[in-house]
Amino acid sequence: MHSSAVFLIEFGAIILGLGLLGRFAARFQFSPIPLYLLAGLAFGEGGLLPLGTSEEFVAIGAEIGVILLLLMLGLEYTASDLVSNLKTQYPAGLVDAALNALPGAAMALLLGWGPVAAVVLAGVTWISSSGVIAKVLGDLGRLGNRETPVILSILVLEDLSMAVYLPIITALLAGAGLAAGSATLAIALGVAGLVLLLAVRYGRHISRFVSSDDPEKLLLVVLGLTLLVAGLAQQLQVSAAVGAFLVGIALSGEAAEGAHNLLAPLRDLFAAVFFVFFGLHTDPASIPPVLVPALALAVVTALTKIATGYWAAKRAGISAKGRWRAGGTLVARGEFSIVIAGLAVTAGIEPSLGPLATAYVLILVILGPLTARYTEPVAMRLVARLGKPSPTAHVPAERAASPAAPLETVDDPDTAGRS
């Protein structure tokens, strides 16, 4: 009874604190994610008042939070949208990998950690946080923006790449070589491809099966199906986040709309728990010794992510403002980076790799929501200050005055008409 009471007190205090932090952030119109992380840092291992009884439940809640974030993001798009975006955006995925994995590998080699640690740190710096970015897009009301499918395509390509990367890195860390992980790799790729095929070809049938006029039944079926698919995907060495996302895109019409309305409060609750959990498992004492290389790596890879998003959005025909928004939104790192670093720490590859990855992710997971919000206005202001020519600078006077050639009057077409 005593432990049950302590659990209720601890978990109730966490939820109440998150609500108050959310109100504070809303009052000053910025994302609450950095506050959630700092709260976890304060009350985690080595913090001001470490929590104990509720930690296991918080860990489960954090995992559910990531799953719900990706499910809700998937509900925003159809399977045909996904396939079309992947076909058109795969070059952006290649650019993303090259620009963002190489700095991590180079840093590990400069620190003398060896090639295996270089492959690990390359993964840490390559993968953006789908969970953080999904939350930020919702907080900023950008789910309907024209650049959002570009962002989503890059995130999905990264998550699907993990189905290949994680078995390879596991084999390398075990010292067994690439051949030993071939069977696991084949299973991972097969499962990811099968789930995507089912979502594309049989999405309407799945939606019909899930759909219900009773909100309670709809909630139970969608949530149960999502957790089941996510668990099976993870068991088969595919990301649970990928499984949840594919469930989301498989649903359409009334089923998707109803599920979105019902699951939004649950998503917000468990997503907040996820960010607190991340902070709880970061020992503040381990950060100062690796802060300088982590900060340098964070600055370089923040710029490379912005460049990645800008290039991909430009290639998709998005306006300049949308390009900067896409780049700034991709900066945050999070759950996958910690998973990758955790594998290396467990294998005992390099003692300093864990603290460096933690500091690096903490910097970018706090910086990410800020770059998502402010990259575009800051970039446009700098462009204006540098004296970029106006759209009519090279247009002859008689052409500019002609009614047959009206000037564009929409300030940002990527958000025009957005709900």
Coordinates of C-alpha atoms in Angstrom, one line a residue, residues 3 6-7 10-11 14 50-65 270 273-274 276-277 280-281:
S3 CA 4.6 1.8 -2.5
V6 CA 4.3 6.8 -3.3
F7 CA 3.7 5.8 -7.0
E10 CA 5.2 10.8 -7.8
F11 CA 3.3 10.2 -11.0
I14 CA 4.9 14.6 -12.8
P50 CA 15.5 11.5 -8.1
L51 CA 12.3 9.5 -8.6
G52 CA 12.2 5.8 -8.0
T53 CA 8.8 4.2 -7.6
S54 CA 7.2 5.6 -10.8
E55 CA 10.2 5.1 -13.1
E56 CA 9.2 1.8 -14.6
F57 CA 5.7 3.1 -15.5
V58 CA 7.2 6.3 -16.9
A59 CA 9.5 4.2 -19.2
I60 CA 6.5 2.3 -20.6
G61 CA 4.5 5.6 -21.0
A62 CA 7.5 7.1 -22.8
E63 CA 7.5 4.2 -25.3
I64 CA 3.8 4.6 -25.9
G65 CA 4.3 8.3 -26.4
F270 CA 2.3 10.2 -23.3
V273 CA 6.0 11.6 -20.5
F274 CA 8.5 10.5 -23.2
V276 CA 10.5 13.7 -19.2
F277 CA 11.8 10.1 -19.4
L280 CA 15.3 11.3 -16.2
H281 CA 18.0 9.1 -17.6

